Amino acid sequence: QVQLVESGGGLVQPGGSLRLSCAASGSSRSPYVMGWYRQAPGKPRDLVASSTVGGNTNYADSVKGRFTISRDTVKNTVYLQMNSLKAEDTGVYYCKAVSLLGVDSWGQGTQVTVSS
């Protein structure tokens, strides 16, 4: 089982930037897919960005051009660089990993609040 620990959340003003990190441990090889999901109160948990071991990336339309997902294979860590933040980006951001065997792992989440 892969353990995921998110960090980097916080309070930021609109137009600001944050960089989220998700460190994976407990596996001898990198997960097939790692991604970031966002959940606001009363809303479903939706995909923000994902990255495969092959380098394919996907972004939600609402963040495309503002957010960038990247991986550090040495540290086994995935990052989400969040620029030009909007109030609508507020929510709990969860890291997800999918192993080559199809096993899902979730982090506990990190709060991102965009407010003036």
Tab-separated table of N, CA and C in Angstrom:
chain	number	residue	atom	x	y	z
A	1	GLN	N	0.847	-1.187	0.000
A	1	GLN	CA	0.000	0.000	0.000
A	1	GLN	C	0.885	1.241	0.000
A	2	VAL	N	0.485	2.218	-0.776
A	2	VAL	CA	1.224	3.462	-0.895
A	2	VAL	C	0.662	4.466	0.104
A	3	GLN	N	1.557	5.097	0.849
A	3	GLN	CA	1.163	6.173	1.745
A	3	GLN	C	1.455	7.515	1.074
A	4	LEU	N	0.500	8.424	1.155
A	4	LEU	CA	0.605	9.723	0.518
A	4	LEU	C	0.443	10.817	1.557
A	5	VAL	N	1.329	11.786	1.532
A	5	VAL	CA	1.281	12.907	2.456
A	5	VAL	C	1.351	14.197	1.662
A	6	GLU	N	0.284	14.997	1.751
A	6	GLU	CA	0.234	16.277	1.058
A	6	GLU	C	0.740	17.393	1.958
A	7	SER	N	1.261	18.425	1.331
A	7	SER	CA	1.685	19.610	2.050
A	7	SER	C	1.667	20.795	1.090
A	8	GLY	N	1.745	21.986	1.641
A	8	GLY	CA	1.853	23.191	0.840
A	8	GLY	C	0.604	24.036	0.762
A	9	GLY	N	-0.490	23.565	1.329
A	9	GLY	CA	-1.711	24.346	1.301
A	9	GLY	C	-1.640	25.534	2.234
A	10	GLY	N	-2.627	26.406	2.113
A	10	GLY	CA	-2.670	27.578	2.960
A	10	GLY	C	-3.628	28.617	2.429
A	11	LEU	N	-3.532	29.804	2.988
A	11	LEU	CA	-4.361	30.939	2.596
A	11	LEU	C	-3.573	31.835	1.655
A	12	VAL	N	-4.189	32.174	0.537
A	12	VAL	CA	-3.532	33.019	-0.451
A	12	VAL	C	-4.563	33.961	-1.057
A	13	GLN	N	-4.117	35.145	-1.441
A	13	GLN	CA	-5.002	36.108	-2.078
A	13	GLN	C	-5.218	35.770	-3.543
A	14	PRO	N	-6.345	36.188	-4.105
A	14	PRO	CA	-6.556	35.971	-5.536
A	14	PRO	C	-5.392	36.510	-6.358
A	15	GLY	N	-4.994	35.732	-7.353
A	15	GLY	CA	-3.847	36.084	-8.169
A	15	GLY	C	-2.537	35.542	-7.651
A	16	GLY	N	-2.538	35.011	-6.450
A	16	GLY	CA	-1.334	34.476	-5.860
A	16	GLY	C	-1.026	33.073	-6.324
A	17	SER	N	0.018	32.498	-5.734
A	17	SER	CA	0.492	31.179	-6.134
A	17	SER	C	0.747	30.304	-4.918
A	18	LEU	N	0.590	29.015	-5.104
A	18	LEU	CA	0.942	28.007	-4.125
A	18	LEU	C	1.520	26.814	-4.855
A	19	ARG	N	2.359	26.064	-4.153
A	19	ARG	CA	2.899	24.835	-4.695
A	19	ARG	C	2.604	23.708	-3.725
A	20	LEU	N	1.778	22.770	-4.152
A	20	LEU	CA	1.440	21.619	-3.344
A	20	LEU	C	2.404	20.477	-3.630
A	21	SER	N	2.703	19.706	-2.597
A	21	SER	CA	3.560	18.546	-2.728
A	21	SER	C	2.847	17.318	-2.200
A	22	CYS	N	3.115	16.190	-2.813
A	22	CYS	CA	2.577	14.915	-2.367
A	22	CYS	C	3.696	13.892	-2.423
A	23	ALA	N	4.133	13.451	-1.259
A	23	ALA	CA	5.208	12.478	-1.159
A	23	ALA	C	4.637	11.080	-1.011
A	24	ALA	N	5.082	10.181	-1.860
A	24	ALA	CA	4.628	8.794	-1.836
A	24	ALA	C	5.690	7.914	-1.207
A	25	SER	N	5.247	6.990	-0.376
A	25	SER	CA	6.151	6.046	0.261
A	25	SER	C	5.464	4.695	0.385
A	26	GLY	N	6.251	3.674	0.676
A	26	GLY	CA	5.706	2.343	0.859
A	26	GLY	C	5.654	1.497	-0.398
A	27	SER	N	6.223	2.004	-1.482
A	27	SER	CA	6.260	1.271	-2.734
A	27	SER	C	7.652	1.364	-3.330
A	28	SER	N	8.099	0.273	-3.910
A	28	SER	CA	9.429	0.247	-4.503
A	28	SER	C	9.473	0.842	-5.897
A	29	ARG	N	8.317	1.126	-6.468
A	29	ARG	CA	8.257	1.732	-7.787
A	29	ARG	C	7.192	2.810	-7.823
A	30	SER	N	7.342	3.715	-8.747
A	30	SER	CA	6.430	4.843	-8.851
A	30	SER	C	5.038	4.391	-9.264
A	31	PRO	N	4.011	5.013	-8.705
A	31	PRO	CA	2.651	4.704	-9.141
A	31	PRO	C	2.463	5.000	-10.616
A	32	TYR	N	1.552	4.264	-11.234
A	32	TYR	CA	1.277	4.466	-12.645
A	32	TYR	C	0.701	5.854	-12.896
A	33	VAL	N	-0.233	6.258	-12.045
A	33	VAL	CA	-0.856	7.567	-12.158
A	33	VAL	C	-0.819	8.252	-10.802
A	34	MET	N	-0.468	9.519	-10.803
A	34	MET	CA	-0.615	10.354	-9.626
A	34	MET	C	-1.378	11.606	-10.033
A	35	GLY	N	-2.270	12.022	-9.176
A	35	GLY	CA	-3.093	13.163	-9.514
A	35	GLY	C	-3.552	13.942	-8.309
A	36	TRP	N	-4.121	15.085	-8.602
A	36	TRP	CA	-4.674	15.969	-7.586
A	36	TRP	C	-6.168	16.136	-7.812
A	37	TYR	N	-6.933	16.001	-6.741
A	37	TYR	CA	-8.365	16.217	-6.747
A	37	TYR	C	-8.708	17.354	-5.802
A	38	ARG	N	-9.814	18.016	-6.082
A	38	ARG	CA	-10.263	19.131	-5.266
A	38	ARG	C	-11.708	18.904	-4.848
A	39	GLN	N	-12.000	19.207	-3.596
A	39	GLN	CA	-13.350	19.089	-3.086
A	39	GLN	C	-13.703	20.313	-2.253
A	40	ALA	N	-14.759	20.990	-2.660
A	40	ALA	CA	-15.312	22.096	-1.901
A	40	ALA	C	-16.519	21.599	-1.115
A	41	PRO	N	-16.894	22.296	-0.025
A	41	PRO	CA	-18.044	21.861	0.764
A	41	PRO	C	-19.295	21.699	-0.086
A	42	GLY	N	-19.950	20.560	0.049
A	42	GLY	CA	-21.165	20.289	-0.697
A	42	GLY	C	-20.962	19.954	-2.149
A	43	LYS	N	-19.720	19.824	-2.574
A	43	LYS	CA	-19.418	19.532	-3.965
A	43	LYS	C	-18.697	18.193	-4.075
A	44	PRO	N	-18.792	17.548	-5.234
A	44	PRO	CA	-18.058	16.293	-5.413
A	44	PRO	C	-16.566	16.527	-5.530
A	45	ARG	N	-15.822	15.480	-5.298
A	45	ARG	CA	-14.382	15.536	-5.437
A	45	ARG	C	-14.026	15.337	-6.906
A	46	ASP	N	-13.453	16.345	-7.523
A	46	ASP	CA	-13.183	16.337	-8.953
A	46	ASP	C	-11.691	16.367	-9.237
A	47	LEU	N	-11.337	15.770	-10.353
A	47	LEU	CA	-9.946	15.753	-10.792
A	47	LEU	C	-9.493	17.148	-11.191
A	48	VAL	N	-8.336	17.544	-10.694
A	48	VAL	CA	-7.713	18.806	-11.067
A	48	VAL	C	-6.624	18.572	-12.105
A	49	ALA	N	-5.737	17.635	-11.826
A	49	ALA	CA	-4.643	17.331	-12.735
A	49	ALA	C	-4.122	15.945	-12.431
A	50	SER	N	-3.588	15.268	-13.442
A	50	SER	CA	-3.012	13.950	-13.251
A	50	SER	C	-1.814	13.780	-14.165
A	51	SER	N	-0.965	12.837	-13.789
A	51	SER	CA	0.239	12.558	-14.554
A	51	SER	C	0.524	11.064	-14.519
A	52	THR	N	0.832	10.486	-15.671
A	52	THR	CA	1.192	9.081	-15.758
A	52	THR	C	2.700	8.924	-15.790
A	53	VAL	N	3.154	7.687	-15.584
A	53	VAL	CA	4.591	7.423	-15.633
A	53	VAL	C	5.155	7.681	-17.013
A	54	GLY	N	4.310	7.619	-18.033
A	54	GLY	CA	4.738	7.888	-19.387
A	54	GLY	C	4.815	9.355	-19.742
A	55	GLY	N	4.437	10.219	-18.808
A	55	GLY	CA	4.534	11.646	-19.035
A	55	GLY	C	3.269	12.302	-19.543
A	56	ASN	N	2.193	11.542	-19.678
A	56	ASN	CA	0.936	12.129	-20.101
A	56	ASN	C	0.295	12.887	-18.946
A	57	THR	N	-0.211	14.060	-19.233
A	57	THR	CA	-0.859	14.883	-18.220
A	57	THR	C	-2.262	15.264	-18.663
A	58	ASN	N	-3.132	15.434	-17.680
A	58	ASN	CA	-4.489	15.895	-17.909
A	58	ASN	C	-4.807	16.993	-16.912
A	59	TYR	N	-5.583	17.964	-17.361
A	59	TYR	CA	-5.980	19.074	-16.516
A	59	TYR	C	-7.464	19.342	-16.669
A	60	ALA	N	-8.085	19.723	-15.576
A	60	ALA	CA	-9.440	20.227	-15.663
A	60	ALA	C	-9.438	21.533	-16.445
A	61	ASP	N	-10.506	21.763	-17.195
A	61	ASP	CA	-10.574	22.974	-18.004
A	61	ASP	C	-10.424	24.239	-17.157
A	62	SER	N	-10.917	24.195	-15.936
A	62	SER	CA	-10.903	25.372	-15.089
A	62	SER	C	-9.507	25.774	-14.627
A	63	VAL	N	-8.537	24.862	-14.715
A	63	VAL	CA	-7.190	25.162	-14.241
A	63	VAL	C	-6.158	25.151	-15.355
A	64	LYS	N	-6.543	24.729	-16.524
A	64	LYS	CA	-5.602	24.628	-17.637
A	64	LYS	C	-4.990	25.990	-17.942
A	65	GLY	N	-3.679	26.014	-18.052
A	65	GLY	CA	-2.964	27.251	-18.285
A	65	GLY	C	-2.530	27.950	-17.022
A	66	ARG	N	-3.080	27.555	-15.875
A	66	ARG	CA	-2.723	28.156	-14.592
A	66	ARG	C	-1.996	27.187	-13.672
A	67	PHE	N	-2.360	25.904	-13.736
A	67	PHE	CA	-1.765	24.893	-12.878
A	67	PHE	C	-0.839	24.008	-13.697
A	68	THR	N	0.196	23.500	-13.057
A	68	THR	CA	1.118	22.579	-13.690
A	68	THR	C	1.429	21.436	-12.740
A	69	ILE	N	1.252	20.206	-13.208
A	69	ILE	CA	1.595	19.039	-12.416
A	69	ILE	C	2.953	18.528	-12.875
A	70	SER	N	3.764	18.103	-11.938
A	70	SER	CA	5.083	17.596	-12.261
A	70	SER	C	5.477	16.515	-11.266
A	71	ARG	N	6.459	15.714	-11.651
A	71	ARG	CA	6.942	14.629	-10.802
A	71	ARG	C	8.442	14.703	-10.608
A	72	ASP	N	8.873	14.327	-9.421
A	72	ASP	CA	10.277	14.119	-9.121
A	72	ASP	C	10.434	12.632	-8.853
A	73	THR	N	11.004	11.909	-9.805
A	73	THR	CA	11.103	10.461	-9.682
A	73	THR	C	12.070	10.030	-8.586
A	74	VAL	N	13.074	10.847	-8.311
A	74	VAL	CA	14.032	10.513	-7.264
A	74	VAL	C	13.371	10.599	-5.894
A	75	LYS	N	12.637	11.666	-5.664
A	75	LYS	CA	11.955	11.865	-4.388
A	75	LYS	C	10.611	11.163	-4.327
A	76	ASN	N	10.157	10.614	-5.459
A	76	ASN	CA	8.850	9.972	-5.549
A	76	ASN	C	7.759	10.923	-5.055
A	77	THR	N	7.804	12.117	-5.578
A	77	THR	CA	6.910	13.183	-5.159
A	77	THR	C	6.262	13.829	-6.372
A	78	VAL	N	5.000	14.158	-6.244
A	78	VAL	CA	4.292	14.880	-7.285
A	78	VAL	C	3.948	16.266	-6.761
A	79	TYR	N	4.024	17.254	-7.640
A	79	TYR	CA	3.788	18.632	-7.273
A	79	TYR	C	2.648	19.210	-8.096
A	80	LEU	N	2.012	20.202	-7.538
A	80	LEU	CA	1.020	20.977	-8.262
A	80	LEU	C	1.346	22.448	-8.069
A	81	GLN	N	1.879	23.063	-9.111
A	81	GLN	CA	2.147	24.487	-9.092
A	81	GLN	C	0.875	25.211	-9.484
A	82	MET	N	0.386	26.058	-8.601
A	82	MET	CA	-0.885	26.735	-8.778
A	82	MET	C	-0.629	28.231	-8.881
A	83	ASN	N	-0.866	28.788	-10.058
A	83	ASN	CA	-0.665	30.206	-10.304
A	83	ASN	C	-1.991	30.880	-10.626
A	84	SER	N	-2.002	32.188	-10.504
A	84	SER	CA	-3.192	32.985	-10.807
A	84	SER	C	-4.421	32.421	-10.115
A	85	LEU	N	-4.293	32.171	-8.835
A	85	LEU	CA	-5.355	31.517	-8.086
A	85	LEU	C	-6.607	32.381	-8.001
A	86	LYS	N	-7.739	31.705	-8.059
A	86	LYS	CA	-9.046	32.336	-7.972
A	86	LYS	C	-9.794	31.813	-6.756
A	87	ALA	N	-10.806	32.547	-6.339
A	87	ALA	CA	-11.612	32.115	-5.209
A	87	ALA	C	-12.239	30.752	-5.472
A	88	GLU	N	-12.568	30.476	-6.723
A	88	GLU	CA	-13.167	29.203	-7.089
A	88	GLU	C	-12.216	28.020	-6.914
A	89	ASP	N	-10.933	28.291	-6.726
A	89	ASP	CA	-9.964	27.227	-6.499
A	89	ASP	C	-9.951	26.748	-5.053
A	90	THR	N	-10.702	27.411	-4.193
A	90	THR	CA	-10.737	27.050	-2.784
A	90	THR	C	-11.296	25.645	-2.583
A	91	GLY	N	-10.665	24.891	-1.714
A	91	GLY	CA	-11.128	23.561	-1.398
A	91	GLY	C	-10.029	22.740	-0.764
A	92	VAL	N	-10.361	21.514	-0.448
A	92	VAL	CA	-9.377	20.571	0.057
A	92	VAL	C	-8.804	19.817	-1.130
A	93	TYR	N	-7.505	19.833	-1.243
A	93	TYR	CA	-6.822	19.170	-2.341
A	93	TYR	C	-6.271	17.836	-1.860
A	94	TYR	N	-6.658	16.778	-2.563
A	94	TYR	CA	-6.258	15.429	-2.216
A	94	TYR	C	-5.335	14.859	-3.282
A	95	CYS	N	-4.312	14.204	-2.842
A	95	CYS	CA	-3.414	13.488	-3.735
A	95	CYS	C	-3.902	12.051	-3.891
A	96	LYS	N	-3.868	11.548	-5.114
A	96	LYS	CA	-4.269	10.185	-5.398
A	96	LYS	C	-3.192	9.491	-6.207
A	97	ALA	N	-2.962	8.236	-5.880
A	97	ALA	CA	-2.038	7.411	-6.632
A	97	ALA	C	-2.728	6.127	-7.051
A	98	VAL	N	-2.455	5.696	-8.256
A	98	VAL	CA	-2.957	4.426	-8.765
A	98	VAL	C	-1.756	3.581	-9.142
A	99	SER	N	-1.644	2.419	-8.538
A	99	SER	CA	-0.513	1.545	-8.795
A	99	SER	C	-0.674	0.836	-10.126
A	100	LEU	N	0.390	0.172	-10.545
A	100	LEU	CA	0.339	-0.609	-11.773
A	100	LEU	C	-0.632	-1.774	-11.662
A	101	LEU	N	-0.975	-2.165	-10.450
A	101	LEU	CA	-1.953	-3.210	-10.215
A	101	LEU	C	-3.367	-2.665	-10.058
A	102	GLY	N	-3.530	-1.367	-10.193
A	102	GLY	CA	-4.842	-0.761	-10.124
A	102	GLY	C	-5.326	-0.429	-8.730
A	103	VAL	N	-4.434	-0.416	-7.749
A	103	VAL	CA	-4.809	-0.106	-6.379
A	103	VAL	C	-4.743	1.401	-6.155
A	104	ASP	N	-5.819	1.962	-5.636
A	104	ASP	CA	-5.894	3.395	-5.365
A	104	ASP	C	-5.411	3.712	-3.956
A	105	SER	N	-4.709	4.829	-3.828
A	105	SER	CA	-4.302	5.353	-2.536
A	105	SER	C	-4.629	6.835	-2.491
A	106	TRP	N	-5.056	7.305	-1.323
A	106	TRP	CA	-5.420	8.705	-1.132
A	106	TRP	C	-4.662	9.308	0.037
A	107	GLY	N	-4.274	10.564	-0.121
A	107	GLY	CA	-3.751	11.316	0.995
A	107	GLY	C	-4.879	11.879	1.828
A	108	GLN	N	-4.540	12.513	2.943
A	108	GLN	CA	-5.564	13.042	3.827
A	108	GLN	C	-6.046	14.430	3.425
A	109	GLY	N	-5.375	15.062	2.501
A	109	GLY	CA	-5.811	16.341	1.979
A	109	GLY	C	-5.106	17.520	2.611
A	110	THR	N	-5.042	18.603	1.863
A	110	THR	CA	-4.493	19.855	2.353
A	110	THR	C	-5.403	20.993	1.911
A	111	GLN	N	-5.697	21.892	2.831
A	111	GLN	CA	-6.655	22.969	2.574
A	111	GLN	C	-6.006	24.099	1.793
A	112	VAL	N	-6.688	24.533	0.750
A	112	VAL	CA	-6.297	25.711	-0.015
A	112	VAL	C	-7.453	26.699	0.029
A	113	THR	N	-7.178	27.889	0.530
A	113	THR	CA	-8.189	28.932	0.610
A	113	THR	C	-7.701	30.153	-0.143
A	114	VAL	N	-8.469	30.580	-1.128
A	114	VAL	CA	-8.150	31.758	-1.925
A	114	VAL	C	-9.162	32.832	-1.579
A	115	SER	N	-8.707	33.858	-0.904
A	115	SER	CA	-9.612	34.898	-0.427
A	115	SER	C	-8.840	36.185	-0.191
A	116	SER	N	-9.509	37.302	-0.437
A	116	SER	CA	-8.934	38.605	-0.150
A	116	SER	C	-9.316	39.080	1.243
